[in-house]
Every structure is written in C-alpha cells, then in structure tokens.
mmCIF file of N, CA and C in Angstrom:
data_model
loop_
_atom_site.group_PDB
_atom_site.id
_atom_site.type_symbol
_atom_site.label_atom_id
_atom_site.label_comp_id
_atom_site.label_asym_id
_atom_site.label_seq_id
_atom_site.Cartn_x
_atom_site.Cartn_y
_atom_site.Cartn_z
ATOM 1 N N UNK A 11 77.361 124.441 63.547
ATOM 2 C CA UNK A 11 76.723 123.626 64.536
ATOM 3 C C UNK A 11 77.490 123.683 65.851
ATOM 4 N N UNK A 12 78.788 123.622 65.767
ATOM 5 C CA UNK A 12 79.601 123.566 66.975
ATOM 6 C C UNK A 12 79.336 124.749 67.901
ATOM 7 N N UNK A 13 79.233 125.926 67.344
ATOM 8 C CA UNK A 13 79.065 127.124 68.163
ATOM 9 C C UNK A 13 77.723 127.157 68.877
ATOM 10 N N UNK A 14 76.698 126.659 68.231
ATOM 11 C CA UNK A 14 75.350 126.774 68.781
ATOM 12 C C UNK A 14 74.948 125.551 69.595
ATOM 13 N N UNK A 15 75.195 124.350 69.075
ATOM 14 C CA UNK A 15 74.649 123.146 69.687
ATOM 15 C C UNK A 15 75.646 122.301 70.467
ATOM 16 N N UNK A 16 76.916 122.459 70.247
ATOM 17 C CA UNK A 16 77.912 121.564 70.847
ATOM 18 C C UNK A 16 77.889 121.569 72.368
ATOM 19 N N UNK A 17 77.522 122.658 72.977
ATOM 20 C CA UNK A 17 77.525 122.728 74.437
ATOM 21 C C UNK A 17 76.270 122.127 75.071
ATOM 22 N N UNK A 18 75.275 121.772 74.271
ATOM 23 C CA UNK A 18 74.033 121.235 74.814
ATOM 24 C C UNK A 18 74.167 119.747 75.117
ATOM 25 N N UNK A 19 73.743 119.361 76.306
ATOM 26 C CA UNK A 19 73.755 117.957 76.706
ATOM 27 C C UNK A 19 72.631 117.165 76.026
ATOM 28 N N UNK A 20 71.699 117.856 75.378
ATOM 29 C CA UNK A 20 70.572 117.190 74.721
ATOM 30 C C UNK A 20 70.920 116.652 73.336
ATOM 31 N N UNK A 21 71.971 117.164 72.728
ATOM 32 C CA UNK A 21 72.322 116.827 71.353
ATOM 33 C C UNK A 21 73.210 115.589 71.306
ATOM 34 N N UNK A 22 72.894 114.675 70.392
ATOM 35 C CA UNK A 22 73.743 113.518 70.124
ATOM 36 C C UNK A 22 74.751 113.962 69.052
ATOM 37 N N UNK A 23 75.885 114.486 69.498
ATOM 38 C CA UNK A 23 76.862 115.070 68.582
ATOM 39 C C UNK A 23 77.435 114.058 67.603
ATOM 40 N N UNK A 24 77.736 112.852 68.064
ATOM 41 C CA UNK A 24 78.321 111.847 67.179
ATOM 42 C C UNK A 24 77.371 111.503 66.048
ATOM 43 N N UNK A 25 76.114 111.263 66.362
ATOM 44 C CA UNK A 25 75.137 110.914 65.328
ATOM 45 C C UNK A 25 74.862 112.100 64.410
ATOM 46 N N UNK A 26 74.789 113.302 64.978
ATOM 47 C CA UNK A 26 74.550 114.491 64.165
ATOM 48 C C UNK A 26 75.693 114.698 63.177
ATOM 49 N N UNK A 27 76.933 114.528 63.631
ATOM 50 C CA UNK A 27 78.081 114.664 62.726
ATOM 51 C C UNK A 27 78.075 113.583 61.646
ATOM 52 N N UNK A 28 77.693 112.353 62.015
ATOM 53 C CA UNK A 28 77.716 111.237 61.074
ATOM 54 C C UNK A 28 76.562 111.275 60.072
ATOM 55 N N UNK A 29 75.368 111.663 60.521
ATOM 56 C CA UNK A 29 74.173 111.555 59.685
ATOM 57 C C UNK A 29 73.494 112.884 59.370
ATOM 58 N N UNK A 30 73.986 113.964 59.922
ATOM 59 C CA UNK A 30 73.319 115.253 59.788
ATOM 60 C C UNK A 30 73.471 115.932 58.446
ATOM 61 N N UNK A 31 74.445 115.484 57.666
ATOM 62 C CA UNK A 31 74.645 116.063 56.343
ATOM 63 C C UNK A 31 75.602 117.235 56.364
ATOM 64 N N UNK A 32 76.030 117.599 55.175
ATOM 65 C CA UNK A 32 76.944 118.727 55.010
ATOM 66 C C UNK A 32 76.516 119.510 53.785
ATOM 67 N N UNK A 33 75.919 120.665 53.889
ATOM 68 C CA UNK A 33 75.679 121.414 55.130
ATOM 69 C C UNK A 33 74.649 120.712 56.017
ATOM 70 N N UNK A 34 74.655 121.070 57.251
ATOM 71 C CA UNK A 34 73.824 120.424 58.258
ATOM 72 C C UNK A 34 72.343 120.499 57.894
ATOM 73 N N UNK A 35 71.681 119.334 57.833
ATOM 74 C CA UNK A 35 70.250 119.256 57.537
ATOM 75 C C UNK A 35 69.446 118.671 58.688
ATOM 76 N N UNK A 36 70.111 117.855 59.541
ATOM 77 C CA UNK A 36 69.414 117.222 60.660
ATOM 78 C C UNK A 36 70.254 117.314 61.923
ATOM 79 N N UNK A 37 69.568 117.540 63.030
ATOM 80 C CA UNK A 37 70.182 117.538 64.346
ATOM 81 C C UNK A 37 69.474 116.460 65.151
ATOM 82 N N UNK A 38 70.238 115.515 65.686
ATOM 83 C CA UNK A 38 69.679 114.410 66.449
ATOM 84 C C UNK A 38 69.829 114.675 67.939
ATOM 85 N N UNK A 39 68.716 114.549 68.665
ATOM 86 C CA UNK A 39 68.752 114.643 70.111
ATOM 87 C C UNK A 39 68.992 113.255 70.682
ATOM 88 N N UNK A 40 69.320 113.198 71.968
ATOM 89 C CA UNK A 40 69.539 111.912 72.620
ATOM 90 C C UNK A 40 68.230 111.177 72.878
ATOM 91 N N UNK A 41 67.105 111.863 72.814
ATOM 92 C CA UNK A 41 65.799 111.215 72.902
ATOM 93 C C UNK A 41 65.376 110.830 71.472
ATOM 94 N N UNK A 42 64.172 110.315 71.254
ATOM 95 C CA UNK A 42 63.793 109.871 69.908
ATOM 96 C C UNK A 42 63.475 110.991 68.906
ATOM 97 N N UNK A 43 63.825 112.220 69.202
ATOM 98 C CA UNK A 43 63.462 113.332 68.341
ATOM 99 C C UNK A 43 64.677 114.074 67.809
ATOM 100 N N UNK A 44 64.434 114.937 66.851
ATOM 101 C CA UNK A 44 65.485 115.764 66.292
ATOM 102 C C UNK A 44 64.874 116.939 65.558
ATOM 103 N N UNK A 45 65.724 117.727 64.925
ATOM 104 C CA UNK A 45 65.282 118.856 64.104
ATOM 105 C C UNK A 45 65.807 118.672 62.694
ATOM 106 N N UNK A 46 64.971 118.990 61.722
ATOM 107 C CA UNK A 46 65.348 118.882 60.314
ATOM 108 C C UNK A 46 65.157 120.234 59.651
ATOM 109 N N UNK A 47 66.177 120.665 58.901
ATOM 110 C CA UNK A 47 66.112 121.951 58.221
ATOM 111 C C UNK A 47 65.411 121.802 56.882
ATOM 112 N N UNK A 48 64.451 122.689 56.621
ATOM 113 C CA UNK A 48 63.765 122.731 55.325
ATOM 114 C C UNK A 48 64.261 123.974 54.597
ATOM 115 N N UNK A 49 65.118 123.775 53.620
ATOM 116 C CA UNK A 49 65.718 124.899 52.895
ATOM 117 C C UNK A 49 64.670 125.718 52.145
ATOM 118 N N UNK A 50 63.642 125.061 51.616
ATOM 119 C CA UNK A 50 62.620 125.782 50.857
ATOM 120 C C UNK A 50 61.793 126.719 51.737
ATOM 121 N N UNK A 51 61.672 126.400 53.030
ATOM 122 C CA UNK A 51 60.947 127.254 53.966
ATOM 123 C C UNK A 51 61.879 128.048 54.877
ATOM 124 N N UNK A 52 63.168 127.686 54.856
ATOM 125 C CA UNK A 52 64.182 128.315 55.712
ATOM 126 C C UNK A 52 63.785 128.239 57.195
ATOM 127 N N UNK A 53 63.394 127.012 57.606
ATOM 128 C CA UNK A 53 63.044 126.806 59.005
ATOM 129 C C UNK A 53 63.438 125.399 59.446
ATOM 130 N N UNK A 54 63.333 125.167 60.729
ATOM 131 C CA UNK A 54 63.629 123.863 61.325
ATOM 132 C C UNK A 54 62.321 123.264 61.823
ATOM 133 N N UNK A 55 62.099 121.969 61.537
ATOM 134 C CA UNK A 55 60.905 121.283 62.013
ATOM 135 C C UNK A 55 61.321 120.035 62.800
ATOM 136 N N UNK A 56 60.523 119.633 63.775
ATOM 137 C CA UNK A 56 60.858 118.424 64.537
ATOM 138 C C UNK A 56 60.580 117.160 63.726
ATOM 139 N N UNK A 57 61.340 116.103 64.011
ATOM 140 C CA UNK A 57 61.075 114.792 63.438
ATOM 141 C C UNK A 57 61.411 113.738 64.480
ATOM 142 N N UNK A 58 60.853 112.547 64.295
ATOM 143 C CA UNK A 58 61.141 111.446 65.213
ATOM 144 C C UNK A 58 62.037 110.452 64.510
ATOM 145 N N UNK A 59 63.145 110.079 65.150
ATOM 146 C CA UNK A 59 64.095 109.145 64.542
ATOM 147 C C UNK A 59 64.219 107.847 65.313
ATOM 148 N N UNK A 60 63.504 107.723 66.399
ATOM 149 C CA UNK A 60 63.600 106.507 67.205
ATOM 150 C C UNK A 60 62.235 106.025 67.640
ATOM 151 N N UNK A 61 62.225 104.836 68.190
ATOM 152 C CA UNK A 61 60.974 104.253 68.666
ATOM 153 C C UNK A 61 60.541 104.925 69.968
ATOM 154 N N UNK A 62 59.237 104.970 70.166
ATOM 155 C CA UNK A 62 58.700 105.517 71.410
ATOM 156 C C UNK A 62 58.446 104.381 72.387
ATOM 157 N N UNK A 63 58.682 104.643 73.648
ATOM 158 C CA UNK A 63 58.384 103.681 74.704
ATOM 159 C C UNK A 63 56.868 103.643 74.885
ATOM 160 N N UNK A 64 56.241 102.473 74.739
ATOM 161 C CA UNK A 64 54.764 102.399 74.880
ATOM 162 C C UNK A 64 54.270 102.932 76.224
ATOM 163 N N UNK A 65 55.062 102.833 77.270
ATOM 164 C CA UNK A 65 54.655 103.358 78.573
ATOM 165 C C UNK A 65 54.474 104.869 78.507
ATOM 166 N N UNK A 66 55.233 105.516 77.659
ATOM 167 C CA UNK A 66 55.137 106.967 77.488
ATOM 168 C C UNK A 66 53.790 107.374 76.903
ATOM 169 N N UNK A 67 53.203 106.484 76.112
ATOM 170 C CA UNK A 67 51.943 106.784 75.413
ATOM 171 C C UNK A 67 50.700 106.467 76.234
ATOM 172 N N UNK A 68 50.847 105.804 77.379
ATOM 173 C CA UNK A 68 49.694 105.442 78.191
ATOM 174 C C UNK A 68 49.051 106.668 78.812
ATOM 175 N N UNK A 69 47.739 106.661 78.808
ATOM 176 C CA UNK A 69 46.979 107.745 79.428
ATOM 177 C C UNK A 69 46.741 107.384 80.881
ATOM 178 N N UNK A 70 47.003 108.314 81.747
ATOM 179 C CA UNK A 70 46.815 108.044 83.186
ATOM 180 C C UNK A 70 45.390 108.313 83.581
#
C-alpha cells in the first residue's frame, strides 16, 4: 500500500492502516468512499463508508 497509495492526498492513511486489514482489503478515502478488494474476482470495487451530505444529492 505504501508504495502505491501513500503519496496520494485522497487516501485516509490512518484509517486505512487501522481498518483496512492485513493483507489489505479496504482503502479509505478522505471523502465518504473507498475501495474494497474482492479476492474471488481479483478486483477492487468502490464502497461508501460515510454519510452523504443531502445538499450533494439535490438536483439543480
């Protein structure tokens, strides 16, 4: 993880290290989203780990 994601300002490194698992299964972004590894498919999928701001959901 360190080599690939540590330099990104988008990654919540503390939370990823604490909750991401060993080996790494989840990567937490600083926004309400993250990536989760699916070993059976050998891919990464997005997931939401935080609440969304209702203003974000309003249609203009």
